[in-house]
mmCIF file of N, CA and C in Angstrom:
data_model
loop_
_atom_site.group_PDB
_atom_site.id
_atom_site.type_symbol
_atom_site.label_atom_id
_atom_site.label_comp_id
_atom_site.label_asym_id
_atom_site.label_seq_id
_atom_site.Cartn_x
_atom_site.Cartn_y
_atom_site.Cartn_z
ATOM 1 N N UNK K 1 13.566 -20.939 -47.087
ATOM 2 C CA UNK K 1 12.954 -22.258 -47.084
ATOM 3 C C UNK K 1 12.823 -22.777 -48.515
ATOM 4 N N UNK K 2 12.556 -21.951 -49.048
ATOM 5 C CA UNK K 2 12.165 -22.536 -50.931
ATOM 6 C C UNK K 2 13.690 -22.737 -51.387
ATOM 7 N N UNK K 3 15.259 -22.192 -51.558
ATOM 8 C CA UNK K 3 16.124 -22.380 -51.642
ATOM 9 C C UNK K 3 16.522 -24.060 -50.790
ATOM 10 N N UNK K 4 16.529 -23.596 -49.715
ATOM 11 C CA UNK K 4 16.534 -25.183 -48.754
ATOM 12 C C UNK K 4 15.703 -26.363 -49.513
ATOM 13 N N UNK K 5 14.381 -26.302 -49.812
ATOM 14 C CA UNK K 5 13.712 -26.910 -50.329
ATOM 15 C C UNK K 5 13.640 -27.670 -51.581
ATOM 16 N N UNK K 6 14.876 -26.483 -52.349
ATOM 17 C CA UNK K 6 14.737 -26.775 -54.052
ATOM 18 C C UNK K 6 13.658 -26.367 -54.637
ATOM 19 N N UNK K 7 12.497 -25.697 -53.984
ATOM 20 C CA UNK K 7 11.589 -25.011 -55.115
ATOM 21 C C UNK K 7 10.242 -26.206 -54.398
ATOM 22 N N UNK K 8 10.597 -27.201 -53.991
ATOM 23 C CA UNK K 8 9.200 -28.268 -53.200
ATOM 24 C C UNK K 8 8.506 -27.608 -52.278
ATOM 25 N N UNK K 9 7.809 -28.571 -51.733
ATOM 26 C CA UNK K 9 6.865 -29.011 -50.686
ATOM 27 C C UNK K 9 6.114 -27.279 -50.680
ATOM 28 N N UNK K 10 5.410 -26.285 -51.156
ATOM 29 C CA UNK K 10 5.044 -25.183 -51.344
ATOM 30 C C UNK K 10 4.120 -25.387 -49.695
ATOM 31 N N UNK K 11 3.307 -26.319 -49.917
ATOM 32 C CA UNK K 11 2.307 -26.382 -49.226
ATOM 33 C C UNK K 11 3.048 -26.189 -47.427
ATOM 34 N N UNK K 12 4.283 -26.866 -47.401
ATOM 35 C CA UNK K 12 5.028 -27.066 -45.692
ATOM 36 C C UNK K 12 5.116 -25.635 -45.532
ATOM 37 N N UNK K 13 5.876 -25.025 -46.937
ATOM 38 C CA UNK K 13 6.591 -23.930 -46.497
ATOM 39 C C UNK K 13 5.351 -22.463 -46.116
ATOM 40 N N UNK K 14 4.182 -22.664 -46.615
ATOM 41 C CA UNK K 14 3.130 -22.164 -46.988
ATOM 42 C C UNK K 14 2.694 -21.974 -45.179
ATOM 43 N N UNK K 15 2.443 -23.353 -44.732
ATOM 44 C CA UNK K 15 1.820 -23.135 -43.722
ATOM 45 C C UNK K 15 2.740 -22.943 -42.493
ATOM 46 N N UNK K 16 3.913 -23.602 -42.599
ATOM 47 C CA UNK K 16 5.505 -22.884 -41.688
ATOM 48 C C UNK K 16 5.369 -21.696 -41.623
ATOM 49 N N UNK K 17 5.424 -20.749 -42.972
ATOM 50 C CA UNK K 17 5.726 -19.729 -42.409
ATOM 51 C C UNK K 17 4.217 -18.655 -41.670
ATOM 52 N N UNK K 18 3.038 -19.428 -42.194
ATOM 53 C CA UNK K 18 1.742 -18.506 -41.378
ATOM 54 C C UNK K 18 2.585 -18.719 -40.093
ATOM 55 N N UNK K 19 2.677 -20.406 -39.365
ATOM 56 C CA UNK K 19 2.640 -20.376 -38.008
ATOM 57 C C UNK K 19 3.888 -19.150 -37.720
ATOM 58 N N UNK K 20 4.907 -19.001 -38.010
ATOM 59 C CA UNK K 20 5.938 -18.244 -37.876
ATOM 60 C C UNK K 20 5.599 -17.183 -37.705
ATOM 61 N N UNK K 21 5.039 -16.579 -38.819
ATOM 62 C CA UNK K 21 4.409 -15.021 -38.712
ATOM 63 C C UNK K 21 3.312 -14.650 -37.265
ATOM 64 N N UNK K 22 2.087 -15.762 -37.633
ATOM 65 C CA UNK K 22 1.145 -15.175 -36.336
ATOM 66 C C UNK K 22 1.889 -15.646 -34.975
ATOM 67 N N UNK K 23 2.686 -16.576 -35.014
ATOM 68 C CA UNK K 23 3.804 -16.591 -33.686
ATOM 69 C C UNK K 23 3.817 -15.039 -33.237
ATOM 70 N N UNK K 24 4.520 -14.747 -34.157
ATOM 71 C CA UNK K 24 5.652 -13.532 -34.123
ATOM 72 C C UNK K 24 4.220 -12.410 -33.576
ATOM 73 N N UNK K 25 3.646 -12.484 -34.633
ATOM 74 C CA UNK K 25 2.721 -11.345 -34.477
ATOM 75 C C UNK K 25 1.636 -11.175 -33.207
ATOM 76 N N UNK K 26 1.272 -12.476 -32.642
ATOM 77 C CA UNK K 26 0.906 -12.805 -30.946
ATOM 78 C C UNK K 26 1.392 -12.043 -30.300
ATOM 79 N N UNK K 27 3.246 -12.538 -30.035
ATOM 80 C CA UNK K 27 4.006 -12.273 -29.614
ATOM 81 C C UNK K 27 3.873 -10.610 -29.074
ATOM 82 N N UNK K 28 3.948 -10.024 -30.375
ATOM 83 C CA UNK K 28 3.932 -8.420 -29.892
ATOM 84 C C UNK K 28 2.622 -7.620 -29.772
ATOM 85 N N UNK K 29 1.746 -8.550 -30.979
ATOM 86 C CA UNK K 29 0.145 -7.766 -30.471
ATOM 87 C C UNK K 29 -0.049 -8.134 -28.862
ATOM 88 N N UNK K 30 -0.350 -9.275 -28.912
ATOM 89 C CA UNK K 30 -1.771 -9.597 -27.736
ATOM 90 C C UNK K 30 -0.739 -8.611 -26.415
ATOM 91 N N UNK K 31 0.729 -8.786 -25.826
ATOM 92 C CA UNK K 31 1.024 -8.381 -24.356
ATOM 93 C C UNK K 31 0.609 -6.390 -25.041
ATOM 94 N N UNK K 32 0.956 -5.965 -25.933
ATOM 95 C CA UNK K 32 0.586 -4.560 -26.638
ATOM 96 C C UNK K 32 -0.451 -3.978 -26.274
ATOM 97 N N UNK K 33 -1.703 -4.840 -26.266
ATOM 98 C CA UNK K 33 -3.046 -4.453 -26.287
ATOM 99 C C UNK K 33 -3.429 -5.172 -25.603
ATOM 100 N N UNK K 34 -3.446 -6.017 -24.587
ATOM 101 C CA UNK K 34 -3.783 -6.738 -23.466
ATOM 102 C C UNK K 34 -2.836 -6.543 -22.066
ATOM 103 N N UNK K 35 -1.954 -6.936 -22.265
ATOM 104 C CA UNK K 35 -0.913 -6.519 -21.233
ATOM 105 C C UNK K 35 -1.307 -5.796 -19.654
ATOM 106 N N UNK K 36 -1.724 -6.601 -18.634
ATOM 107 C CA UNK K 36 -2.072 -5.656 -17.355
ATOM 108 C C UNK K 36 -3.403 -5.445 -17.398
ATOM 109 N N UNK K 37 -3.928 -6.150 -17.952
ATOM 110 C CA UNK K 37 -5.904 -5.938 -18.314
ATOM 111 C C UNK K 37 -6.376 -7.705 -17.814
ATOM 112 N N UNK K 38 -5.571 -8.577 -18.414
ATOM 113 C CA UNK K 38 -6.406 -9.768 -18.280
ATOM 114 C C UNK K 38 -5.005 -10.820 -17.946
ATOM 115 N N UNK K 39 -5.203 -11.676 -17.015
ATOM 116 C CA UNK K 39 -3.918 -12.820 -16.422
ATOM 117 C C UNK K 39 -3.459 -13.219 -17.491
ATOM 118 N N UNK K 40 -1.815 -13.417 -17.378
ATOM 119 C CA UNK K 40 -1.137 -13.837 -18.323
ATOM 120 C C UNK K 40 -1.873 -15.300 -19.035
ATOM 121 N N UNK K 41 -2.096 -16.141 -17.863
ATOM 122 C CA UNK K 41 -2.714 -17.314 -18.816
ATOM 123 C C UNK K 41 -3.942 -17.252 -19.303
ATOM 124 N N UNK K 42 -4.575 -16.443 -19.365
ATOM 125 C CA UNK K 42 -5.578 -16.236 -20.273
ATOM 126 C C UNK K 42 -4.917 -15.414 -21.794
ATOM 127 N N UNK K 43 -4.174 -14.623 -21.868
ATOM 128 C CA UNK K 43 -3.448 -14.105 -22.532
ATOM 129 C C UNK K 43 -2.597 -14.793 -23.262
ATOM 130 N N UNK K 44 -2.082 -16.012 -22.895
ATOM 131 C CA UNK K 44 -1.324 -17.006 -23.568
ATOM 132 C C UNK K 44 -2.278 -17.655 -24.345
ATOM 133 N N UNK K 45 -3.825 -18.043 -23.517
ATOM 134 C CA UNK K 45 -4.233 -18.718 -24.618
ATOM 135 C C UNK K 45 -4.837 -18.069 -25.428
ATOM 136 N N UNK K 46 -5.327 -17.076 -25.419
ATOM 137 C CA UNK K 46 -5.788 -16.025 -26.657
ATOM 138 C C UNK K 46 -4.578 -16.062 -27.646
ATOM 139 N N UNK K 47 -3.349 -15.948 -27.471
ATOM 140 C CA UNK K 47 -2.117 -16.019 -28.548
ATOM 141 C C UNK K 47 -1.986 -17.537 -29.437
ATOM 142 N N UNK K 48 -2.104 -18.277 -28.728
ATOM 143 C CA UNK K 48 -2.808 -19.680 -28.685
ATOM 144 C C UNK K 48 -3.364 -20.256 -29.911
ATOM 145 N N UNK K 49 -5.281 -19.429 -29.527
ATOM 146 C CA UNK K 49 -6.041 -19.721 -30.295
ATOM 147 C C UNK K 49 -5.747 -19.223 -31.417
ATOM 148 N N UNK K 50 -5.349 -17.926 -31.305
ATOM 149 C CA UNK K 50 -5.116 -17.238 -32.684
ATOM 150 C C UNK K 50 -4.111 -17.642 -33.411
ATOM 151 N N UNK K 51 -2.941 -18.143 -33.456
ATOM 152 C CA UNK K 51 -2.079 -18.802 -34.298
ATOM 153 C C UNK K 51 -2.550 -20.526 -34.327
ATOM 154 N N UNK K 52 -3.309 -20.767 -34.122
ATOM 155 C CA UNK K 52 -4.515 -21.704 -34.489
ATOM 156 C C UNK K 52 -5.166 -21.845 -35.414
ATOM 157 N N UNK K 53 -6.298 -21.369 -35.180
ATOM 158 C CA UNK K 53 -7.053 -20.485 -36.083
ATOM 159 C C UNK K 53 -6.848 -19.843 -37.858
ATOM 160 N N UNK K 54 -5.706 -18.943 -37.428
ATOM 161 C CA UNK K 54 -5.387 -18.689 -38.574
ATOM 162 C C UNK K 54 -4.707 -19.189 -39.434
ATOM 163 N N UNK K 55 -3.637 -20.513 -38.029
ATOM 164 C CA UNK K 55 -2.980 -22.038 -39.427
ATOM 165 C C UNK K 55 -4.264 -22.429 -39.969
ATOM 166 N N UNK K 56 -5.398 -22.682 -39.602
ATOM 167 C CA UNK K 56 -6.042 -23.791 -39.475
ATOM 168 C C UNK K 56 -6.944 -23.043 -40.903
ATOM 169 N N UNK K 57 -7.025 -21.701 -41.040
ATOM 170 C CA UNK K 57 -7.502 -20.893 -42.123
ATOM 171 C C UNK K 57 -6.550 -21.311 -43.313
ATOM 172 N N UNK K 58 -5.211 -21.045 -42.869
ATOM 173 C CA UNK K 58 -4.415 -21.158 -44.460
ATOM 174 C C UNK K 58 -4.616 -22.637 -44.632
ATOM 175 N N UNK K 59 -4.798 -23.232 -44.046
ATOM 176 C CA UNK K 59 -4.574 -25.096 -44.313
ATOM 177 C C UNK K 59 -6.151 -24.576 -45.010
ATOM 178 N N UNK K 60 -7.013 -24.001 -44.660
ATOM 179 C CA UNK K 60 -8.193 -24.636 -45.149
ATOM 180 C C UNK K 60 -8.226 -23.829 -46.780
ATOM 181 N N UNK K 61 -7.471 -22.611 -46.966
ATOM 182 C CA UNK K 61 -7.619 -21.629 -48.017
ATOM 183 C C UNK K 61 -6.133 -21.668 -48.984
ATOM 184 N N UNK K 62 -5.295 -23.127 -48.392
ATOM 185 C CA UNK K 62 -4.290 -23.650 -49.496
ATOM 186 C C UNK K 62 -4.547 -24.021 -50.826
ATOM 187 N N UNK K 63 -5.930 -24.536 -51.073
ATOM 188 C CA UNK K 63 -5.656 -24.925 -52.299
ATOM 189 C C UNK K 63 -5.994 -24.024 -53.191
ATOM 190 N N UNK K 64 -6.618 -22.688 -52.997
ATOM 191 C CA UNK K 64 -6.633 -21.574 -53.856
ATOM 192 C C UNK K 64 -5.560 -21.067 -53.609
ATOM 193 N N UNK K 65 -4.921 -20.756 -52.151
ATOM 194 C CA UNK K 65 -3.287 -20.296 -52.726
ATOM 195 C C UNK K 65 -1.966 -20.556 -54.157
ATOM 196 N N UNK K 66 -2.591 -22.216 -53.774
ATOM 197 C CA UNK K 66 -1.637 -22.643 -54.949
ATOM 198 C C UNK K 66 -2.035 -22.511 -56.205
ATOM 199 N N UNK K 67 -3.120 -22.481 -56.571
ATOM 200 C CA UNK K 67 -3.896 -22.385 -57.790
ATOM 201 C C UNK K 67 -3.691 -20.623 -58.237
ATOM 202 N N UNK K 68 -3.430 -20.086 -56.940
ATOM 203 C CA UNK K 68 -3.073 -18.366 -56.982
ATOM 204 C C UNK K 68 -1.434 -17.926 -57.720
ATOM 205 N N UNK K 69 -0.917 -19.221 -56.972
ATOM 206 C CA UNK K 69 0.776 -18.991 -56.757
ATOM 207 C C UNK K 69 1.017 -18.894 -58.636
ATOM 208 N N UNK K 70 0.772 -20.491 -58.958
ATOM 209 C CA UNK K 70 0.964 -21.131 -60.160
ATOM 210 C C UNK K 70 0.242 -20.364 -61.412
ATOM 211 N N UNK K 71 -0.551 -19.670 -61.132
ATOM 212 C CA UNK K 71 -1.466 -18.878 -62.024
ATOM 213 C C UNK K 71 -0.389 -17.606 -62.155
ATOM 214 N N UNK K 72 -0.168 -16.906 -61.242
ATOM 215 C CA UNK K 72 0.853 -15.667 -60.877
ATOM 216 C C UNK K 72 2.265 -16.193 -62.040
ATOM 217 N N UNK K 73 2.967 -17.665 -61.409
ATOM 218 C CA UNK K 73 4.101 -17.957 -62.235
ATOM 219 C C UNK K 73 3.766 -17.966 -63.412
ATOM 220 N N UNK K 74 3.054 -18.516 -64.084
ATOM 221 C CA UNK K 74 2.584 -18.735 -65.556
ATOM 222 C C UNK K 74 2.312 -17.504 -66.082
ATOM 223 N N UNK K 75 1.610 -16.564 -66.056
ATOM 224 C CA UNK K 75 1.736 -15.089 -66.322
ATOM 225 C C UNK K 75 3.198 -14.571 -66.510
ATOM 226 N N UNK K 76 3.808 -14.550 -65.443
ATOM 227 C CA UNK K 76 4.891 -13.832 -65.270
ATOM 228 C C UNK K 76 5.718 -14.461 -65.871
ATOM 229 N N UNK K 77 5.978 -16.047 -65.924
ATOM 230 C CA UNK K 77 6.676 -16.441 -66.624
ATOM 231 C C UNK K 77 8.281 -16.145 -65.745
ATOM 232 N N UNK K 78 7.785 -16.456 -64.197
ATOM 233 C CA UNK K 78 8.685 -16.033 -63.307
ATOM 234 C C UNK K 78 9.242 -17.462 -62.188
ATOM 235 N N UNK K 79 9.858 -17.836 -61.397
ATOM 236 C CA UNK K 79 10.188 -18.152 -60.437
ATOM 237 C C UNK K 79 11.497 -17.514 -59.455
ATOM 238 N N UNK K 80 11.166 -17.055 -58.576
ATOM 239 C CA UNK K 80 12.249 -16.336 -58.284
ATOM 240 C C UNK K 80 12.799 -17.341 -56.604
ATOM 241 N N UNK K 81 14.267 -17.391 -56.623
ATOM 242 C CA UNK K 81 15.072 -17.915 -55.613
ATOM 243 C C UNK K 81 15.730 -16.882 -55.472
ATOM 244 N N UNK K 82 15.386 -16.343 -53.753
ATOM 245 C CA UNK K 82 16.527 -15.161 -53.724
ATOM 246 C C UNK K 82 18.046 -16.295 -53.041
ATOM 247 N N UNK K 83 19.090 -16.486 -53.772
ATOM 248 C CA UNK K 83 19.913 -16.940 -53.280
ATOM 249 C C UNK K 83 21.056 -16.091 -53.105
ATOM 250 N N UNK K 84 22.084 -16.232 -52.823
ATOM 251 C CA UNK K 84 23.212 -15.474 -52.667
ATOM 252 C C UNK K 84 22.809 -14.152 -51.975
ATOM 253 N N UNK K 85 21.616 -14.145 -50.810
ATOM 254 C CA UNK K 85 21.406 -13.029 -50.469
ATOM 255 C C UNK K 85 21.696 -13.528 -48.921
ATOM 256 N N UNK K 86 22.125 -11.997 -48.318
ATOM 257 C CA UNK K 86 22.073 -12.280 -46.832
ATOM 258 C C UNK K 86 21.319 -11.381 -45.860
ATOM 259 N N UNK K 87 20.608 -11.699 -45.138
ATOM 260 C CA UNK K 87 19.583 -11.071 -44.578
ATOM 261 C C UNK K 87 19.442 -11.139 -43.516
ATOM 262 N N UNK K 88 20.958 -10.750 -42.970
ATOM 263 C CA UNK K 88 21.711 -10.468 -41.669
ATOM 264 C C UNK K 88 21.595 -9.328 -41.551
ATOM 265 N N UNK K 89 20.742 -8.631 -40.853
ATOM 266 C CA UNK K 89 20.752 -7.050 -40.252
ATOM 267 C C UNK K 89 22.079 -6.740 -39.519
ATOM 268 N N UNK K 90 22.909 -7.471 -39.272
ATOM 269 C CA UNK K 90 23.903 -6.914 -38.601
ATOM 270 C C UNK K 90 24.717 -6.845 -39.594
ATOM 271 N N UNK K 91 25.090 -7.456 -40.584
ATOM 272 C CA UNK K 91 26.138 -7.061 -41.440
ATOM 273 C C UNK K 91 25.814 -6.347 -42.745
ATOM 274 N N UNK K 92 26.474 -4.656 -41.761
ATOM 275 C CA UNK K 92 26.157 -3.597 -42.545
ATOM 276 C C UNK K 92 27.190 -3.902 -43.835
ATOM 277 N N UNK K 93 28.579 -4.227 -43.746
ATOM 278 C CA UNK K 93 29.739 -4.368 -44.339
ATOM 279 C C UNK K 93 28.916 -5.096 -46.044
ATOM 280 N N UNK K 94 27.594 -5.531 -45.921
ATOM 281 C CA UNK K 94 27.027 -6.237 -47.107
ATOM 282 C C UNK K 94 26.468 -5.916 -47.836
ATOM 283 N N UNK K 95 26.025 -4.323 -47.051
ATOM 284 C CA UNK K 95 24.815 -3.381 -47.770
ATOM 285 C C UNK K 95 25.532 -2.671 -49.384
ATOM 286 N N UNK K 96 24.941 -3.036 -50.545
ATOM 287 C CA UNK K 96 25.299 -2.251 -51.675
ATOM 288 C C UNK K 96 25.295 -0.999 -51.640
#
């Protein structure tokens, strides 16, 4: 996304990828540890609330992120673009 982006919008890509992650992470916690205990639609919305919730945390705990990010670059004296990388698990043929 930051390559796509040109290095912008920190804040889209910031909160894109929470929703992405606690997606993902719903996904395999809640049926893991719920699964056959409580009706699927109650279970959906527990996955729900929680990738909710925790956008609704990074939206609220963004502006110390960035103040985190930019503090980190300036130290380091870093920006890093992983480009020319591919991060295709199937193509072993790429592995160094």
């Amino acid at each position: 996304m930051k390559v796509a982006s040109h290095g912008k919008n920190f804040s889209a890509r910031a909160i894109l990828s929470t929703v992405a992650g606690e997606g993902a992470d719903s996904l395999i916690f809640f049926p893991l540890a719920f699964g056959g205990l409580m009706p699927v639609s109650e279970l959906a919305k527990m996955m729900l609330v929680q990738v909710i919730l925790k956008t609704l945390y990074e939206v609220i705990v963004l502006p110390v992120t960035i103040r985190v990010v930019k503090y980190i670059k300036r130290v380091d004296q870093s920006d890093v673009y992983d480009e020319h990388i591919s991060y295709n698990v199937l193509k072993i043929s790429d592995i160094n």
